[in-house]
PDB file of C-alpha atoms in Angstrom:
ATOM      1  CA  UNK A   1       0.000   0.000   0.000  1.00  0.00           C
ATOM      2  CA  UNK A   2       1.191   3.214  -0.953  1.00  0.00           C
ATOM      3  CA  UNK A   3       2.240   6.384   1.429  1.00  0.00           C
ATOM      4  CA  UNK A   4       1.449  10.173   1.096  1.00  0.00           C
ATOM      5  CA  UNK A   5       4.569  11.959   2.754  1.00  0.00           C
ATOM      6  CA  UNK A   6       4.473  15.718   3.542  1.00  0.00           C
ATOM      7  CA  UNK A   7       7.915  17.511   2.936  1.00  0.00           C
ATOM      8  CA  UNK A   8       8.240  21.245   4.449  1.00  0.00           C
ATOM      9  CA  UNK A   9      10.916  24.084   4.593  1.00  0.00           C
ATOM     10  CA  UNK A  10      11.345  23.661   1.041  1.00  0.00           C
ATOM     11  CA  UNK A  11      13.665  25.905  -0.924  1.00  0.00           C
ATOM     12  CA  UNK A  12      11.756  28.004  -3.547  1.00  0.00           C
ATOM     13  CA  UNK A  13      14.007  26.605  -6.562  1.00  0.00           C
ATOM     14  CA  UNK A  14      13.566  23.333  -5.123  1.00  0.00           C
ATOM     15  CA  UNK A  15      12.130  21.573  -8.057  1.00  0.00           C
ATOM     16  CA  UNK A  16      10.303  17.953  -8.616  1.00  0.00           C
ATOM     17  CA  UNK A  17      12.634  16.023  -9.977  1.00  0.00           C
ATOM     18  CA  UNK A  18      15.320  16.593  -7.426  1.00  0.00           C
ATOM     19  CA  UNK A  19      13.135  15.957  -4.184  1.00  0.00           C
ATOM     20  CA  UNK A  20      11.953  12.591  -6.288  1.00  0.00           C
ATOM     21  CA  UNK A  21      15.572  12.022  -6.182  1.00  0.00           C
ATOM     22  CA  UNK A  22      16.375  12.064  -3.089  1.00  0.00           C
ATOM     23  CA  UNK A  23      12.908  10.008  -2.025  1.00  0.00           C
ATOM     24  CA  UNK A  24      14.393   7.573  -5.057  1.00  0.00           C
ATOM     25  CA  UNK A  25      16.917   6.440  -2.942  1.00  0.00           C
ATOM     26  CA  UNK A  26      14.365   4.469  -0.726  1.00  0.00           C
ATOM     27  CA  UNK A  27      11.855   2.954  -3.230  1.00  0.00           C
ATOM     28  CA  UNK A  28      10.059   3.536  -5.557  1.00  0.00           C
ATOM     29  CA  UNK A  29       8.011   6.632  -5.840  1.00  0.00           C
ATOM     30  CA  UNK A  30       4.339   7.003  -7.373  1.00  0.00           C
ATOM     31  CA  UNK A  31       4.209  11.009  -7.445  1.00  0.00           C
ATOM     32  CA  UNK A  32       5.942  13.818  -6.270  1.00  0.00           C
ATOM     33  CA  UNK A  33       4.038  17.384  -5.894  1.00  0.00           C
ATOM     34  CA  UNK A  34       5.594  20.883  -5.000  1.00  0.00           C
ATOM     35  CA  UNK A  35       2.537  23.240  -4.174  1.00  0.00           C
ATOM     36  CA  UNK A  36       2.717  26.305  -5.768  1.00  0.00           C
ATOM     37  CA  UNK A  37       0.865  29.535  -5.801  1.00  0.00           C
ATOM     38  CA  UNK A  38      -2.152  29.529  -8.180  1.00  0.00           C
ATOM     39  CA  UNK A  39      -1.418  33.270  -9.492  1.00  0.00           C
ATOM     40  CA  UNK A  40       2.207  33.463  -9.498  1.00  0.00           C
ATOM     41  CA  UNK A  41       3.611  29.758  -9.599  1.00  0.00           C
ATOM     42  CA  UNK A  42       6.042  30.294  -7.139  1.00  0.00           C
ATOM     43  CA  UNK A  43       6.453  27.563  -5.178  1.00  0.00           C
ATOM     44  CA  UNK A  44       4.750  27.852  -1.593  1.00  0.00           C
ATOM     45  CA  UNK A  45       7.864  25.597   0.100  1.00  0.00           C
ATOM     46  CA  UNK A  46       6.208  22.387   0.905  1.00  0.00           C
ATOM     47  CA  UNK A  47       5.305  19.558  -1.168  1.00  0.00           C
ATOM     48  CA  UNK A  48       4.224  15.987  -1.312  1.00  0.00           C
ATOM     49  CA  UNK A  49       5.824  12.393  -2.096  1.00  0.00           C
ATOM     50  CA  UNK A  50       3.676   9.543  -2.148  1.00  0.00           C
ATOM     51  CA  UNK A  51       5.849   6.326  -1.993  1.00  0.00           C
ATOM     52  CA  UNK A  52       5.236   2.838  -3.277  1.00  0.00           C
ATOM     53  CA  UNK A  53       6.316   0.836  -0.357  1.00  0.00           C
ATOM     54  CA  UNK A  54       5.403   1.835   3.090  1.00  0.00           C
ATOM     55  CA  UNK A  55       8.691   0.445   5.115  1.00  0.00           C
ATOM     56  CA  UNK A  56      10.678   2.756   2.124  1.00  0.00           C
ATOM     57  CA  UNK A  57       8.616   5.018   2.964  1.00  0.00           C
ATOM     58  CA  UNK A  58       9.482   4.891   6.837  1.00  0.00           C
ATOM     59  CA  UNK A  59      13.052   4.669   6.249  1.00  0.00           C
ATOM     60  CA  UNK A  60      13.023   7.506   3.966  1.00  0.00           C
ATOM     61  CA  UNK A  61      10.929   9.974   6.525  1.00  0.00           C
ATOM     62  CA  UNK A  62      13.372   8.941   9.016  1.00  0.00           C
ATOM     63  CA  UNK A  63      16.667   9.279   7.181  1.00  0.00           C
ATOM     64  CA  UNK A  64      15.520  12.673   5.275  1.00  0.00           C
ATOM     65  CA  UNK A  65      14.592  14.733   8.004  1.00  0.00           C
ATOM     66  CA  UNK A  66      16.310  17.588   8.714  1.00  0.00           C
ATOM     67  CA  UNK A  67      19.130  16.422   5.800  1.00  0.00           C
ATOM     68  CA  UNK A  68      19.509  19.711   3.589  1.00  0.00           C
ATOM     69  CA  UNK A  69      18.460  20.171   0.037  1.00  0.00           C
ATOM     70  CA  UNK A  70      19.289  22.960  -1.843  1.00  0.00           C
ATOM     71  CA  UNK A  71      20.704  25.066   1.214  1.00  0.00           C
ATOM     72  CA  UNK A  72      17.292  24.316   3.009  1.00  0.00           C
ATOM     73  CA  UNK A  73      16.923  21.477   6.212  1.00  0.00           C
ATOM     74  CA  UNK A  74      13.731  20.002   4.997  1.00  0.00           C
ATOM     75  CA  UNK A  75      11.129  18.580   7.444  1.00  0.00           C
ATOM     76  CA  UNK A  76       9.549  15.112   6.648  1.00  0.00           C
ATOM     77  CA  UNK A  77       6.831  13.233   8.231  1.00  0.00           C
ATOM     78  CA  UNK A  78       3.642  11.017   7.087  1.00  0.00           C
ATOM     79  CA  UNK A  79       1.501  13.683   5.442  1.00  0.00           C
ATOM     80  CA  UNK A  80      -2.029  14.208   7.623  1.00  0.00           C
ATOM     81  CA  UNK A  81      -5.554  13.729   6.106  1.00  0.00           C
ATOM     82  CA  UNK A  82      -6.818  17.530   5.728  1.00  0.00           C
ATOM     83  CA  UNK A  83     -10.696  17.449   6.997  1.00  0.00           C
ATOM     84  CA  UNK A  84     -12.766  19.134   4.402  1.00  0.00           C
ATOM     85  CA  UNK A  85     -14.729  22.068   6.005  1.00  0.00           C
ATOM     86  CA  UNK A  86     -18.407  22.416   4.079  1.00  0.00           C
ATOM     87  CA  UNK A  87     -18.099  26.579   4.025  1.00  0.00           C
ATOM     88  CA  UNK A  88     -20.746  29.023   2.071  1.00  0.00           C
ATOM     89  CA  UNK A  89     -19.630  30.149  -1.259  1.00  0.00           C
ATOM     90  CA  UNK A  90     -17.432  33.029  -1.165  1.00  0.00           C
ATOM     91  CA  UNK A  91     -18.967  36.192  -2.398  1.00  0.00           C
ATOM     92  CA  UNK A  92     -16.582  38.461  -3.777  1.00  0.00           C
ATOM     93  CA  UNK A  93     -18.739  41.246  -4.110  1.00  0.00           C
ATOM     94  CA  UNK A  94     -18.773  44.586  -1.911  1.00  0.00           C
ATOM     95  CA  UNK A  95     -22.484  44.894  -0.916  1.00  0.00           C
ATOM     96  CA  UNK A  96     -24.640  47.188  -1.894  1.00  0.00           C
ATOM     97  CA  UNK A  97     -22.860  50.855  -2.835  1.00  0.00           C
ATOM     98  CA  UNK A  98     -25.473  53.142  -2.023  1.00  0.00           C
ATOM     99  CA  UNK A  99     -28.881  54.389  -2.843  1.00  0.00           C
ATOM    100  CA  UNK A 100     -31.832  52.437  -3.700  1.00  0.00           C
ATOM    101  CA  UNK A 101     -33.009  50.016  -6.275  1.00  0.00           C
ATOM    102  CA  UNK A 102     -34.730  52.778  -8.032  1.00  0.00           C
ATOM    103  CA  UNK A 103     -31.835  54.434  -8.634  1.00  0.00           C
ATOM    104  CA  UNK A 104     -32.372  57.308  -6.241  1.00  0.00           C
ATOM    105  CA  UNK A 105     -31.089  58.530  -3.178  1.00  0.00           C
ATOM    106  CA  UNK A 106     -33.482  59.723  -0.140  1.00  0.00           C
ATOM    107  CA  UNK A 107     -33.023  63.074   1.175  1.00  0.00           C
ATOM    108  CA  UNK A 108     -32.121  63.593   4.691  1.00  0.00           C
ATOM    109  CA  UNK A 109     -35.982  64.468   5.397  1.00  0.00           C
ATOM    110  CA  UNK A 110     -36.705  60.910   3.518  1.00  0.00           C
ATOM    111  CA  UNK A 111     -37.897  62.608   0.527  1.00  0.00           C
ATOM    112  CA  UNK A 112     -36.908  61.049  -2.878  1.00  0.00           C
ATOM    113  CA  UNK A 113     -34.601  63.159  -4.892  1.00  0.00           C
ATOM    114  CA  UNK A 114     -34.155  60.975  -8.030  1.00  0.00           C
ATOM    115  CA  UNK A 115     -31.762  63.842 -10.057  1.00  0.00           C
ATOM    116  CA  UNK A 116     -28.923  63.954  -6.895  1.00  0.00           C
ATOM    117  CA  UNK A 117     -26.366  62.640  -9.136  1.00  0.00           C
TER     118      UNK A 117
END
């Protein structure tokens, strides 16, 4: 059965292929994910391994963390299940900017004064 690990401290040129590399060494690996920023792309300095062989996988967790890659002392450990929260769609929207649906604005005596602006 295969093994999701989570590896932190990342260095931001830290790249796929090279933390595959290193995870290599242990067994085989299925995937290997760097999380990156959805506008920019820049890496966010954490990513994901998920290894073939769960002892590999043990061995690897234990001899990889804190070893440095790329100038960085990584932190490795058996990546947690994230709960899911149900949340209300995001509105992205302001709110209302003022005046009324008519198009007016009341007056401070609440008189309608439709020609304000």
């Amino acid at each position: 059965m295969s093994k999701k690990i989570y590896v932190g401290n990342l260095n931001y040129s830290t790249v796929e292929d090279t933390l595959g590399g290193q995870f290599a060494q242990y067994g085989d690996v299925l995937s290997v994910t760097i999380i990156k920023d959805r506008d920019t792309h820049q890496s966010k300095g954490f990513g994901f391994v998920e290894m073939d062989d769960e002892n590999a996988a043990e061995r690897a967790i234990a001899e990889l963390n804190g070893r440095e890659i790329d100038g960085r002392r990584i932190r490795v450990n058996v990546a947690e299940e994230k709960p899911r929260r149900d949340r209300a769609p995001r509105s992205f929207g302001r709110g209302p900017r003022g005046g009324y649906r008519d198009g007016g604005f009341r007056d401070n005596d609440g008189g309608f004064d439709g020609d304000r602006y």
